[in-house]
């Protein structure tokens, strides 16, 4: 027997309100910063899932970095890292995102790469994790289609995560 609502309570106004809120939320396009943050989150998810194909899709065709690496070389680095790690868990912080041009973004991200989940920055103390600071150049190639065109990285410190 299913419970019945009293006659004086109807769901229709609540459903209409929910529909209006949904339409309002969907009507505004996401900001460029939201799109860049979504790309970073997608990269984290793909890395933790060891999904090389999805990671490759985030790299621009014209990728080139200060180390002299091109797209193919970065794909090989990703493939090698995924093959060497049995388990990948990332803890990231976006330090800042700038937009020197409307179709170009510069993002600074710190990442802790560990073999087990990291819940917060405090858990990094005493944990065996690789800490890196990434300086990313991202370019928009189409509507909501940001890709990494260049990256540089160096070891990070624990205090970079706070």
PDB file of C-alpha atoms in Angstrom:
ATOM      1  CA  UNK A   1       0.000   0.000   0.000  1.00  0.00           C
ATOM      2  CA  UNK A   2       1.462   3.346  -1.042  1.00  0.00           C
ATOM      3  CA  UNK A   3       1.170   6.333   1.263  1.00  0.00           C
ATOM      4  CA  UNK A   4      -1.169   9.066   0.084  1.00  0.00           C
ATOM      5  CA  UNK A   5      -0.669  12.756   0.499  1.00  0.00           C
ATOM      6  CA  UNK A   6      -3.393  14.679   2.275  1.00  0.00           C
ATOM      7  CA  UNK A   7      -5.684  16.453  -0.174  1.00  0.00           C
ATOM      8  CA  UNK A   8      -4.563  19.923   0.847  1.00  0.00           C
ATOM      9  CA  UNK A   9      -0.915  19.257  -0.150  1.00  0.00           C
ATOM     10  CA  UNK A  10      -0.233  19.176  -3.863  1.00  0.00           C
ATOM     11  CA  UNK A  11       3.055  18.628  -5.615  1.00  0.00           C
ATOM     12  CA  UNK A  12       2.261  20.676  -8.683  1.00  0.00           C
ATOM     13  CA  UNK A  13       3.527  24.070  -7.415  1.00  0.00           C
ATOM     14  CA  UNK A  14       6.775  22.450  -6.253  1.00  0.00           C
ATOM     15  CA  UNK A  15       7.255  20.696  -9.561  1.00  0.00           C
ATOM     16  CA  UNK A  16       6.630  23.931 -11.449  1.00  0.00           C
ATOM     17  CA  UNK A  17       9.120  25.771  -9.249  1.00  0.00           C
ATOM     18  CA  UNK A  18      11.729  23.045  -9.788  1.00  0.00           C
ATOM     19  CA  UNK A  19      11.190  23.244 -13.550  1.00  0.00           C
ATOM     20  CA  UNK A  20      11.583  27.035 -13.580  1.00  0.00           C
ATOM     21  CA  UNK A  21      14.796  26.813 -11.508  1.00  0.00           C
ATOM     22  CA  UNK A  22      16.167  24.154 -13.829  1.00  0.00           C
ATOM     23  CA  UNK A  23      15.430  26.267 -16.904  1.00  0.00           C
ATOM     24  CA  UNK A  24      17.062  29.334 -15.360  1.00  0.00           C
ATOM     25  CA  UNK A  25      20.148  27.341 -14.386  1.00  0.00           C
ATOM     26  CA  UNK A  26      20.450  25.861 -17.877  1.00  0.00           C
ATOM     27  CA  UNK A  27      19.839  29.112 -19.721  1.00  0.00           C
ATOM     28  CA  UNK A  28      23.125  30.779 -18.752  1.00  0.00           C
ATOM     29  CA  UNK A  29      26.248  29.486 -20.447  1.00  0.00           C
ATOM     30  CA  UNK A  30      29.050  28.572 -18.048  1.00  0.00           C
ATOM     31  CA  UNK A  31      31.779  31.138 -17.545  1.00  0.00           C
ATOM     32  CA  UNK A  32      35.190  30.499 -19.133  1.00  0.00           C
ATOM     33  CA  UNK A  33      36.619  29.941 -15.649  1.00  0.00           C
ATOM     34  CA  UNK A  34      33.973  27.306 -14.954  1.00  0.00           C
ATOM     35  CA  UNK A  35      34.838  25.617 -18.254  1.00  0.00           C
ATOM     36  CA  UNK A  36      38.565  25.573 -17.438  1.00  0.00           C
ATOM     37  CA  UNK A  37      37.870  24.187 -13.962  1.00  0.00           C
ATOM     38  CA  UNK A  38      35.711  21.507 -15.584  1.00  0.00           C
ATOM     39  CA  UNK A  39      38.604  20.546 -17.879  1.00  0.00           C
ATOM     40  CA  UNK A  40      40.919  20.231 -14.871  1.00  0.00           C
ATOM     41  CA  UNK A  41      38.343  18.107 -13.056  1.00  0.00           C
ATOM     42  CA  UNK A  42      37.919  15.928 -16.162  1.00  0.00           C
ATOM     43  CA  UNK A  43      41.695  15.431 -16.304  1.00  0.00           C
ATOM     44  CA  UNK A  44      41.749  14.362 -12.641  1.00  0.00           C
ATOM     45  CA  UNK A  45      38.897  11.907 -13.196  1.00  0.00           C
ATOM     46  CA  UNK A  46      40.484  10.457 -16.331  1.00  0.00           C
ATOM     47  CA  UNK A  47      43.853  10.051 -14.590  1.00  0.00           C
ATOM     48  CA  UNK A  48      42.319   8.325 -11.567  1.00  0.00           C
ATOM     49  CA  UNK A  49      40.398   6.020 -13.902  1.00  0.00           C
ATOM     50  CA  UNK A  50      43.656   5.425 -15.826  1.00  0.00           C
ATOM     51  CA  UNK A  51      41.810   6.474 -18.981  1.00  0.00           C
ATOM     52  CA  UNK A  52      44.567   7.405 -21.421  1.00  0.00           C
ATOM     53  CA  UNK A  53      42.110   8.062 -24.261  1.00  0.00           C
ATOM     54  CA  UNK A  54      40.240  10.743 -22.289  1.00  0.00           C
ATOM     55  CA  UNK A  55      43.507  12.332 -21.171  1.00  0.00           C
ATOM     56  CA  UNK A  56      44.766  12.454 -24.761  1.00  0.00           C
ATOM     57  CA  UNK A  57      41.567  14.228 -25.800  1.00  0.00           C
ATOM     58  CA  UNK A  58      42.458  17.123 -23.493  1.00  0.00           C
ATOM     59  CA  UNK A  59      45.745  17.826 -25.264  1.00  0.00           C
ATOM     60  CA  UNK A  60      45.779  20.274 -28.168  1.00  0.00           C
ATOM     61  CA  UNK A  61      47.040  19.096 -31.547  1.00  0.00           C
ATOM     62  CA  UNK A  62      49.579  21.943 -31.572  1.00  0.00           C
ATOM     63  CA  UNK A  63      50.857  21.194 -28.050  1.00  0.00           C
ATOM     64  CA  UNK A  64      54.429  22.360 -27.404  1.00  0.00           C
ATOM     65  CA  UNK A  65      56.074  23.098 -24.085  1.00  0.00           C
ATOM     66  CA  UNK A  66      59.285  24.665 -22.730  1.00  0.00           C
ATOM     67  CA  UNK A  67      60.867  21.208 -22.372  1.00  0.00           C
ATOM     68  CA  UNK A  68      60.582  20.653 -26.129  1.00  0.00           C
ATOM     69  CA  UNK A  69      57.807  18.076 -25.840  1.00  0.00           C
ATOM     70  CA  UNK A  70      55.062  17.857 -28.451  1.00  0.00           C
ATOM     71  CA  UNK A  71      51.664  16.186 -28.246  1.00  0.00           C
ATOM     72  CA  UNK A  72      53.026  12.722 -29.078  1.00  0.00           C
ATOM     73  CA  UNK A  73      55.741  12.945 -26.418  1.00  0.00           C
ATOM     74  CA  UNK A  74      53.221  14.026 -23.746  1.00  0.00           C
ATOM     75  CA  UNK A  75      50.885  11.187 -24.750  1.00  0.00           C
ATOM     76  CA  UNK A  76      53.800   8.770 -24.277  1.00  0.00           C
ATOM     77  CA  UNK A  77      54.567  10.230 -20.830  1.00  0.00           C
ATOM     78  CA  UNK A  78      50.921   9.798 -19.818  1.00  0.00           C
ATOM     79  CA  UNK A  79      50.828   6.251 -21.119  1.00  0.00           C
ATOM     80  CA  UNK A  80      54.056   5.381 -19.268  1.00  0.00           C
ATOM     81  CA  UNK A  81      52.824   6.900 -15.990  1.00  0.00           C
ATOM     82  CA  UNK A  82      49.512   5.032 -16.173  1.00  0.00           C
ATOM     83  CA  UNK A  83      51.271   1.742 -16.949  1.00  0.00           C
ATOM     84  CA  UNK A  84      53.694   2.139 -14.044  1.00  0.00           C
ATOM     85  CA  UNK A  85      51.060   2.977 -11.434  1.00  0.00           C
ATOM     86  CA  UNK A  86      48.732   0.312 -10.088  1.00  0.00           C
ATOM     87  CA  UNK A  87      46.535   2.927  -8.490  1.00  0.00           C
ATOM     88  CA  UNK A  88      46.352   6.673  -9.145  1.00  0.00           C
ATOM     89  CA  UNK A  89      44.801   9.132  -6.719  1.00  0.00           C
ATOM     90  CA  UNK A  90      45.122  12.874  -7.170  1.00  0.00           C
ATOM     91  CA  UNK A  91      44.553  15.706  -4.766  1.00  0.00           C
ATOM     92  CA  UNK A  92      44.558  19.037  -6.595  1.00  0.00           C
ATOM     93  CA  UNK A  93      44.219  22.718  -5.878  1.00  0.00           C
ATOM     94  CA  UNK A  94      43.692  25.335  -8.561  1.00  0.00           C
ATOM     95  CA  UNK A  95      45.876  28.198  -7.396  1.00  0.00           C
ATOM     96  CA  UNK A  96      44.659  30.697  -9.984  1.00  0.00           C
ATOM     97  CA  UNK A  97      43.258  31.066 -13.486  1.00  0.00           C
ATOM     98  CA  UNK A  98      43.905  34.092 -15.682  1.00  0.00           C
ATOM     99  CA  UNK A  99      42.540  35.039 -19.098  1.00  0.00           C
ATOM    100  CA  UNK A 100      45.083  37.142 -21.007  1.00  0.00           C
ATOM    101  CA  UNK A 101      42.805  36.735 -24.039  1.00  0.00           C
ATOM    102  CA  UNK A 102      39.192  35.588 -24.295  1.00  0.00           C
ATOM    103  CA  UNK A 103      40.159  32.295 -25.963  1.00  0.00           C
ATOM    104  CA  UNK A 104      43.289  31.647 -23.882  1.00  0.00           C
ATOM    105  CA  UNK A 105      43.721  30.799 -20.217  1.00  0.00           C
ATOM    106  CA  UNK A 106      46.684  30.383 -17.908  1.00  0.00           C
ATOM    107  CA  UNK A 107      46.098  28.115 -14.927  1.00  0.00           C
ATOM    108  CA  UNK A 108      48.328  27.202 -12.028  1.00  0.00           C
ATOM    109  CA  UNK A 109      47.470  23.877 -10.412  1.00  0.00           C
ATOM    110  CA  UNK A 110      49.180  21.884  -7.678  1.00  0.00           C
ATOM    111  CA  UNK A 111      48.691  18.146  -7.632  1.00  0.00           C
ATOM    112  CA  UNK A 112      49.595  15.422  -5.177  1.00  0.00           C
ATOM    113  CA  UNK A 113      49.875  12.052  -6.913  1.00  0.00           C
ATOM    114  CA  UNK A 114      49.463   9.184  -4.484  1.00  0.00           C
ATOM    115  CA  UNK A 115      48.711   5.492  -4.419  1.00  0.00           C
ATOM    116  CA  UNK A 116      45.771   5.953  -2.052  1.00  0.00           C
ATOM    117  CA  UNK A 117      43.004   8.558  -1.707  1.00  0.00           C
ATOM    118  CA  UNK A 118      43.867  11.920  -0.152  1.00  0.00           C
ATOM    119  CA  UNK A 119      40.913  13.612   1.533  1.00  0.00           C
ATOM    120  CA  UNK A 120      42.496  16.952   2.398  1.00  0.00           C
ATOM    121  CA  UNK A 121      45.779  18.843   2.379  1.00  0.00           C
ATOM    122  CA  UNK A 122      46.491  17.808   5.972  1.00  0.00           C
ATOM    123  CA  UNK A 123      46.575  14.162   4.906  1.00  0.00           C
ATOM    124  CA  UNK A 124      49.597  14.934   2.704  1.00  0.00           C
ATOM    125  CA  UNK A 125      51.825  15.309   5.769  1.00  0.00           C
ATOM    126  CA  UNK A 126      53.790  12.090   6.088  1.00  0.00           C
ATOM    127  CA  UNK A 127      52.202  10.575   2.969  1.00  0.00           C
ATOM    128  CA  UNK A 128      54.384   9.177   0.209  1.00  0.00           C
ATOM    129  CA  UNK A 129      53.100  11.289  -2.698  1.00  0.00           C
ATOM    130  CA  UNK A 130      54.632  13.096  -5.638  1.00  0.00           C
ATOM    131  CA  UNK A 131      53.880  16.821  -5.392  1.00  0.00           C
ATOM    132  CA  UNK A 132      53.931  18.983  -8.518  1.00  0.00           C
ATOM    133  CA  UNK A 133      53.022  22.493  -9.555  1.00  0.00           C
ATOM    134  CA  UNK A 134      51.686  22.711 -13.110  1.00  0.00           C
ATOM    135  CA  UNK A 135      51.550  25.904 -15.141  1.00  0.00           C
ATOM    136  CA  UNK A 136      49.072  25.288 -17.949  1.00  0.00           C
ATOM    137  CA  UNK A 137      48.221  27.239 -21.070  1.00  0.00           C
ATOM    138  CA  UNK A 138      44.769  26.351 -22.326  1.00  0.00           C
ATOM    139  CA  UNK A 139      43.147  27.432 -25.562  1.00  0.00           C
ATOM    140  CA  UNK A 140      39.497  27.343 -26.580  1.00  0.00           C
ATOM    141  CA  UNK A 141      39.122  25.613 -29.946  1.00  0.00           C
ATOM    142  CA  UNK A 142      35.361  25.686 -30.107  1.00  0.00           C
ATOM    143  CA  UNK A 143      32.406  26.381 -27.909  1.00  0.00           C
ATOM    144  CA  UNK A 144      33.296  25.004 -24.446  1.00  0.00           C
ATOM    145  CA  UNK A 145      36.210  23.051 -25.967  1.00  0.00           C
ATOM    146  CA  UNK A 146      39.304  23.978 -23.983  1.00  0.00           C
ATOM    147  CA  UNK A 147      42.530  22.025 -24.450  1.00  0.00           C
ATOM    148  CA  UNK A 148      46.010  22.152 -22.984  1.00  0.00           C
ATOM    149  CA  UNK A 149      48.380  23.741 -25.485  1.00  0.00           C
ATOM    150  CA  UNK A 150      51.401  23.918 -23.212  1.00  0.00           C
ATOM    151  CA  UNK A 151      52.399  22.809 -19.736  1.00  0.00           C
ATOM    152  CA  UNK A 152      55.352  23.226 -17.481  1.00  0.00           C
ATOM    153  CA  UNK A 153      55.817  21.516 -14.140  1.00  0.00           C
ATOM    154  CA  UNK A 154      58.145  21.444 -11.203  1.00  0.00           C
ATOM    155  CA  UNK A 155      58.138  19.869  -7.754  1.00  0.00           C
ATOM    156  CA  UNK A 156      55.732  21.500  -5.321  1.00  0.00           C
ATOM    157  CA  UNK A 157      55.948  21.934  -1.567  1.00  0.00           C
ATOM    158  CA  UNK A 158      53.372  20.983   1.040  1.00  0.00           C
ATOM    159  CA  UNK A 159      52.570  24.649   1.748  1.00  0.00           C
ATOM    160  CA  UNK A 160      51.515  25.068  -1.919  1.00  0.00           C
ATOM    161  CA  UNK A 161      48.363  23.081  -1.064  1.00  0.00           C
ATOM    162  CA  UNK A 162      47.056  25.570   1.505  1.00  0.00           C
TER     163      UNK A 162
END
